[in-house]
PDB file of C-alpha atoms in Angstrom:
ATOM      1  CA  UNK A   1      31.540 400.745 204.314  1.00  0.00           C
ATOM      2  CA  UNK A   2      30.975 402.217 207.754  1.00  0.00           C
ATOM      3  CA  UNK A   3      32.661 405.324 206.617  1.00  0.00           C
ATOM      4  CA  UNK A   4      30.097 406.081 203.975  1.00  0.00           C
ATOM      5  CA  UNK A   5      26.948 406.291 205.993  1.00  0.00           C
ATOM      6  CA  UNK A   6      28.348 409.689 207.927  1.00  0.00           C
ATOM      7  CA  UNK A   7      29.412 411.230 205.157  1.00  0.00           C
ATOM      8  CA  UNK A   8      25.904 413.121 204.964  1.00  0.00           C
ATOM      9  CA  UNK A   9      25.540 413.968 208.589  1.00  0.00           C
ATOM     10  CA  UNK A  10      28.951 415.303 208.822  1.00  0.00           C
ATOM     11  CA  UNK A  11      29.138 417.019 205.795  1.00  0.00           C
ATOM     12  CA  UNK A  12      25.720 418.707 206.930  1.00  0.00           C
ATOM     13  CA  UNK A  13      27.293 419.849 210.610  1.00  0.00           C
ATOM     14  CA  UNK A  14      30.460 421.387 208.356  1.00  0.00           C
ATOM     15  CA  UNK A  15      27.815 423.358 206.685  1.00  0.00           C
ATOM     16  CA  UNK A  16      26.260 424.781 209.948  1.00  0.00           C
ATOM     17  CA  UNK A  17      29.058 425.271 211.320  1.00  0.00           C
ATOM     18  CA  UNK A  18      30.560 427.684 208.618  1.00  0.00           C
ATOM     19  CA  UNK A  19      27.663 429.392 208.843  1.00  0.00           C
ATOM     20  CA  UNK A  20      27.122 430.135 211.796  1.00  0.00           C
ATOM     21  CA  UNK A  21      31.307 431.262 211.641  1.00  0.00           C
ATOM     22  CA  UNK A  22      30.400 433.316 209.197  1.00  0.00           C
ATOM     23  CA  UNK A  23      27.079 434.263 210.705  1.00  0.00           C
ATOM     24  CA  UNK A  24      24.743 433.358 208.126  1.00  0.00           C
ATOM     25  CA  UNK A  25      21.418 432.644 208.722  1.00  0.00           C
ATOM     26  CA  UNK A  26      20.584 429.654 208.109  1.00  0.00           C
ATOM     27  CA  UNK A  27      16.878 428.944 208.115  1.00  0.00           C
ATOM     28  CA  UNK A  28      16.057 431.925 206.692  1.00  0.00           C
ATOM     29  CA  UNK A  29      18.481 431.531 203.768  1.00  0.00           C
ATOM     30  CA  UNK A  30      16.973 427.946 203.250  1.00  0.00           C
ATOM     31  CA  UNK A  31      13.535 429.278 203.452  1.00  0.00           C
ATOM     32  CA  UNK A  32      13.825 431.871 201.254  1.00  0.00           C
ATOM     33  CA  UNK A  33      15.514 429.608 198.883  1.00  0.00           C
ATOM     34  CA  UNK A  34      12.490 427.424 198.963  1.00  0.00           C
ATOM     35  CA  UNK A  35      10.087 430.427 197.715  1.00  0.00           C
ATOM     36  CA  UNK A  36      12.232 430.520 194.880  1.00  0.00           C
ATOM     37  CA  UNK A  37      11.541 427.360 194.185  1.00  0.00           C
ATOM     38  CA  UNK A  38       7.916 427.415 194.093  1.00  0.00           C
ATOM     39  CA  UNK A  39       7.253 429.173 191.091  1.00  0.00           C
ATOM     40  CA  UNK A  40       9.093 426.854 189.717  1.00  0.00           C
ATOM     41  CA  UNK A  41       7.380 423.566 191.191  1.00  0.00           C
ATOM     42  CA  UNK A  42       3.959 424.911 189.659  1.00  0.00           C
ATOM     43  CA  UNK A  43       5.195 425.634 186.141  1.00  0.00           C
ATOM     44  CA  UNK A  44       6.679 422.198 186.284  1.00  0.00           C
ATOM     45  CA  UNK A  45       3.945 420.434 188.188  1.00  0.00           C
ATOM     46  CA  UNK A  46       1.542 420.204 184.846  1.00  0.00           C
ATOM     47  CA  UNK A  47       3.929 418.867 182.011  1.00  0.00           C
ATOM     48  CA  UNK A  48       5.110 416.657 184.898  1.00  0.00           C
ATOM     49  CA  UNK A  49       2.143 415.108 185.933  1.00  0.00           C
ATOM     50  CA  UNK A  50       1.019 414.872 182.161  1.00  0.00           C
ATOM     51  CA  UNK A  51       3.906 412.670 181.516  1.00  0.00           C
ATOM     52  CA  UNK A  52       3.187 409.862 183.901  1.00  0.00           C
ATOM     53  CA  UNK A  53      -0.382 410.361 183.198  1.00  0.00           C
ATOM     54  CA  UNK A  54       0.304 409.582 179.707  1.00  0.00           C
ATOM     55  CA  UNK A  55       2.775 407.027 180.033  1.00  0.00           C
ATOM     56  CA  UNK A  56       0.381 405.326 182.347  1.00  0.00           C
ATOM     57  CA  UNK A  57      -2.757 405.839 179.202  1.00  0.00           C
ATOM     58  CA  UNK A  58      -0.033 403.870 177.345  1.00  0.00           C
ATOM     59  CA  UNK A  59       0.512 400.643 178.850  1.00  0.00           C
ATOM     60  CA  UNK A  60      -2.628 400.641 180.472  1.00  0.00           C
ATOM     61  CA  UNK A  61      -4.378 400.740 176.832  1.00  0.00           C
ATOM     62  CA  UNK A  62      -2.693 398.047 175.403  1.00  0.00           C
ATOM     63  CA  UNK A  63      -0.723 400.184 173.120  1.00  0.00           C
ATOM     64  CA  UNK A  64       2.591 399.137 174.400  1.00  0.00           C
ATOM     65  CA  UNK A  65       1.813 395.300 173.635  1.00  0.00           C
ATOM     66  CA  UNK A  66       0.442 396.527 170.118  1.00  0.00           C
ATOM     67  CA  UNK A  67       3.633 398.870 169.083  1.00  0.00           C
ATOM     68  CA  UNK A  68       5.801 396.005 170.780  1.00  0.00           C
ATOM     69  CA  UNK A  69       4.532 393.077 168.547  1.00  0.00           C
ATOM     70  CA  UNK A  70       4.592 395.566 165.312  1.00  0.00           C
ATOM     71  CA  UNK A  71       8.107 396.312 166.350  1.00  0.00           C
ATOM     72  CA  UNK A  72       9.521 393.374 167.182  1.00  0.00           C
ATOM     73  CA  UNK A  73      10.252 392.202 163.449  1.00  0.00           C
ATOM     74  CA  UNK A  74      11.995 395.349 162.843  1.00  0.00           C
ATOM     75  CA  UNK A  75      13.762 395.385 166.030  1.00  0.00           C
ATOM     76  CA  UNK A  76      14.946 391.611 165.321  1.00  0.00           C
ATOM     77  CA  UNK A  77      16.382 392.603 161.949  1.00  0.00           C
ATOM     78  CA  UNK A  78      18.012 395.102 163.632  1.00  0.00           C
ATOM     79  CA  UNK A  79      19.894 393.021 165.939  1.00  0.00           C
ATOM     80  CA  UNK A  80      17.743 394.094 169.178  1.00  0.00           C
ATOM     81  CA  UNK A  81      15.838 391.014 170.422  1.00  0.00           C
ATOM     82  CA  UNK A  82      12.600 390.601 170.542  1.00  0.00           C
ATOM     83  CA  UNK A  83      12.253 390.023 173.808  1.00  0.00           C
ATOM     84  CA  UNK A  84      13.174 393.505 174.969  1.00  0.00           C
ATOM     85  CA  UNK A  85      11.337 394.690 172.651  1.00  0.00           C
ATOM     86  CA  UNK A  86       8.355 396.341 174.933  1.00  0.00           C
ATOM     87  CA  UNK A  87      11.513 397.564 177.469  1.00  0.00           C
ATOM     88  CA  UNK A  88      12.769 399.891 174.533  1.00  0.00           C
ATOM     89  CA  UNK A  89       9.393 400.918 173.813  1.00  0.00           C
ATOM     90  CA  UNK A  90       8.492 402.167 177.206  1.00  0.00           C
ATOM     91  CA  UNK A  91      11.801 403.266 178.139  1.00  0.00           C
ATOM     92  CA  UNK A  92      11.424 406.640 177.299  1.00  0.00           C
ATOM     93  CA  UNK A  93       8.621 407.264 179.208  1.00  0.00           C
ATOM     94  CA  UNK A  94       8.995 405.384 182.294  1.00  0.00           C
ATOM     95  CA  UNK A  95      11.539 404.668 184.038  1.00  0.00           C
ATOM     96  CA  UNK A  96       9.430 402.991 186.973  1.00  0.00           C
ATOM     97  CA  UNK A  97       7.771 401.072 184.124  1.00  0.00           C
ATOM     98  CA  UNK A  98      11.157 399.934 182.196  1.00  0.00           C
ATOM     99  CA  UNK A  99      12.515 399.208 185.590  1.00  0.00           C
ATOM    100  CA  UNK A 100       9.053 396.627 185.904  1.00  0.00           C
ATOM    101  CA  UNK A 101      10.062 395.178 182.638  1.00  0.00           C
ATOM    102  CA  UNK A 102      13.753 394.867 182.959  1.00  0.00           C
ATOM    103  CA  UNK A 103      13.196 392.976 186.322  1.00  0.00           C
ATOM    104  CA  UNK A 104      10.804 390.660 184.660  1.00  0.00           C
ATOM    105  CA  UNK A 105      12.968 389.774 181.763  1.00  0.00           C
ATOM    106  CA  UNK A 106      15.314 389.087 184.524  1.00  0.00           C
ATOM    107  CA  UNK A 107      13.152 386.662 185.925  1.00  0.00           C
ATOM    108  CA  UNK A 108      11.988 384.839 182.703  1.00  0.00           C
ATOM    109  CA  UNK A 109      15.694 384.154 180.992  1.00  0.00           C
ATOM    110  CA  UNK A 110      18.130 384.934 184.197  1.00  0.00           C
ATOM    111  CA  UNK A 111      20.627 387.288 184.754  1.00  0.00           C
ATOM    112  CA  UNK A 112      23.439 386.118 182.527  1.00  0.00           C
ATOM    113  CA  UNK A 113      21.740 385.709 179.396  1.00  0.00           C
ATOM    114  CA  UNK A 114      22.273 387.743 176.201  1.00  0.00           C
ATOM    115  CA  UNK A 115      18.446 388.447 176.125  1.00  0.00           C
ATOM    116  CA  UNK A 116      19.042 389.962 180.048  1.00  0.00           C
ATOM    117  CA  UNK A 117      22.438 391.298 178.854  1.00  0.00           C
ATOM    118  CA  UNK A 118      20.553 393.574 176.049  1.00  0.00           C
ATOM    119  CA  UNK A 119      18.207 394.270 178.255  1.00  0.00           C
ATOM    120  CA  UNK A 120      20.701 395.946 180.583  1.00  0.00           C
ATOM    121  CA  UNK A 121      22.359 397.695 178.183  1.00  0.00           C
ATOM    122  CA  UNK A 122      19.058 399.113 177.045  1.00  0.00           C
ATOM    123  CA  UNK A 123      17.788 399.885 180.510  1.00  0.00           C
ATOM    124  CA  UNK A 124      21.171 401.910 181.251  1.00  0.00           C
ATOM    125  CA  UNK A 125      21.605 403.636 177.712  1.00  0.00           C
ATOM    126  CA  UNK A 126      17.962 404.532 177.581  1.00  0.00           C
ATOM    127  CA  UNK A 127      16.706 407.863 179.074  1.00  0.00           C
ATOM    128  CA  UNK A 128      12.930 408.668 180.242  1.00  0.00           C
ATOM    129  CA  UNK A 129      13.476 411.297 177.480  1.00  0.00           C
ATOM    130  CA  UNK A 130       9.600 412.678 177.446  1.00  0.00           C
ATOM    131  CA  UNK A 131       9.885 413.156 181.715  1.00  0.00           C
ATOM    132  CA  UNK A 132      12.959 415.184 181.464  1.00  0.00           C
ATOM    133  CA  UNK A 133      11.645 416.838 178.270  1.00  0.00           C
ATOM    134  CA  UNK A 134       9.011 418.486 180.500  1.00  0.00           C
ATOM    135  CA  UNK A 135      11.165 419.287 183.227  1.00  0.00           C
ATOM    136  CA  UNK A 136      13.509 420.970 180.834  1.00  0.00           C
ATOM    137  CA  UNK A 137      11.385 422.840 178.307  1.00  0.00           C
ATOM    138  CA  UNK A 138       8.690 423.442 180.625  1.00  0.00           C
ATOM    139  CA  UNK A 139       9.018 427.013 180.439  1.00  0.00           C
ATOM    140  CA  UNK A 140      10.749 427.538 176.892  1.00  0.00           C
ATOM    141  CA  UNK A 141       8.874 429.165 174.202  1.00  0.00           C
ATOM    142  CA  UNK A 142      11.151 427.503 171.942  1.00  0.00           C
ATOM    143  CA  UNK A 143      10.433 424.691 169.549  1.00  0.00           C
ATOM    144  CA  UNK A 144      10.869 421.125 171.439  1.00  0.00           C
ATOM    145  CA  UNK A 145       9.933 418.883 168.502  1.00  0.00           C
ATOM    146  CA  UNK A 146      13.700 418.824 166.772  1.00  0.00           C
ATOM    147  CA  UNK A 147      15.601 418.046 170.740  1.00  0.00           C
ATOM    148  CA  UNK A 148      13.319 415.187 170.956  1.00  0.00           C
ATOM    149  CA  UNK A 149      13.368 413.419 167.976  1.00  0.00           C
ATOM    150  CA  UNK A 150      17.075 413.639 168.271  1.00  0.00           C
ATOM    151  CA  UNK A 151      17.250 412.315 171.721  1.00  0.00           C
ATOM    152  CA  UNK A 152      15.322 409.409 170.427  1.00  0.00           C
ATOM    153  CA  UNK A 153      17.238 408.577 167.663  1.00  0.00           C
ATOM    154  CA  UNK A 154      20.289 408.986 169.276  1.00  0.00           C
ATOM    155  CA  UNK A 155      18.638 406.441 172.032  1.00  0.00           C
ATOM    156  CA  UNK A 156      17.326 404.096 169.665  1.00  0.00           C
ATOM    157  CA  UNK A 157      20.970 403.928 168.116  1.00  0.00           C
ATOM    158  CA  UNK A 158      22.871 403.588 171.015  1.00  0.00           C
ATOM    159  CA  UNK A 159      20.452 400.597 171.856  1.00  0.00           C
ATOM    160  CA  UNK A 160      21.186 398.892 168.450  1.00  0.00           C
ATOM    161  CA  UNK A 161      25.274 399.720 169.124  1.00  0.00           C
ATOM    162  CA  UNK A 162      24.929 398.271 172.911  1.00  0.00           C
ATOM    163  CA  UNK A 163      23.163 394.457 171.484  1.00  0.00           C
ATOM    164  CA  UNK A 164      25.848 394.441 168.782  1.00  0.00           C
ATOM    165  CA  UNK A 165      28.236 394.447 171.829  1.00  0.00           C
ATOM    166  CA  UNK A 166      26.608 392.547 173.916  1.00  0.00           C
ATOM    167  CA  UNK A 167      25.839 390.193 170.486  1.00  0.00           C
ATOM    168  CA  UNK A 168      30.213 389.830 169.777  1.00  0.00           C
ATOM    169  CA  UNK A 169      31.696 390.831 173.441  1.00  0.00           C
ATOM    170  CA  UNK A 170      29.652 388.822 175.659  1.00  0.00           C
TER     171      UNK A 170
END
């Protein structure tokens, strides 16, 4: 395990030292590769900062708890417990937030039980799928409607797949 922690700092001198064999230079190549970046950082800044803003407005507001009891009969039938069912929900907006959730369901029913077991499942098959919707169509000028609902379906399926395996392997 002692190994792993210089990987970093050794692979870093490597780098310098091919460099400067090859007589690159380096801070100037990293700052000018950080003014590229820039740009960038303030087209993203606005959709990214809208997302957490929003999925903040959304838990904060009590809309979470409301969609999560409307859901939960649905969710039940479906084979997802309803327990989890507020962990779905916010899953693809926050990860910080499903992370919360996931740690608290933890708590409540323990680590080894199916309820903790979906919720696992859930938490590693979901995806913050609004965050990295605004990092990646941030600057398209292309419809993002039709990736999105996809990703969510696709989500919300692999979810229902990952409790029926946790339902008959575990």
């Amino acid at each position: 395990m002692r190994v792993v922690i210089w990987i970093l700092p050794i692979l870093f001198i490597l780098i310098l030292v091919y460099a400067t064999f090859k007589k690159v230079k380096v801070y100037e190549s990293f700052a000018s590769g950080v003014a590229k970046v820039l740009p960038l950082l303030k087209g993203l800044f606005p959709y990214i900062a809208s997302m957490l803003i929003l999925a903040e407005i959304f838990e904060a507001s009590g809309l979470a708890k409301l969609l999560s009891e409307w859901c939960s009969p649905v969710f039940s039938f479906l084979g997802i417990p309803k327990e989890i069912t507020s962990l779905v929900l916010i899953k693809p907006f926050s990860g910080s937030g499903s992370l919360s959730i996931l740690t608290e369901i933890y708590k409540t029913y323990g680590v080894d039980s199916y309820i903790a077991n979906c919720a696992s499942v859930v938490y590693a098959t979901g995806e913050t799928i609004f965050y990295m919707s605004a990092i990646y169509f941030a600057n398209a000028k292309q419809k993002i409607v039709l990736p999105i609902v996809i990703a969510l379906i696709s989500n919300f399926v692999a979810i229902i797949v990952g409790c029926l395996f946790c339902r008959l392997f575990i």
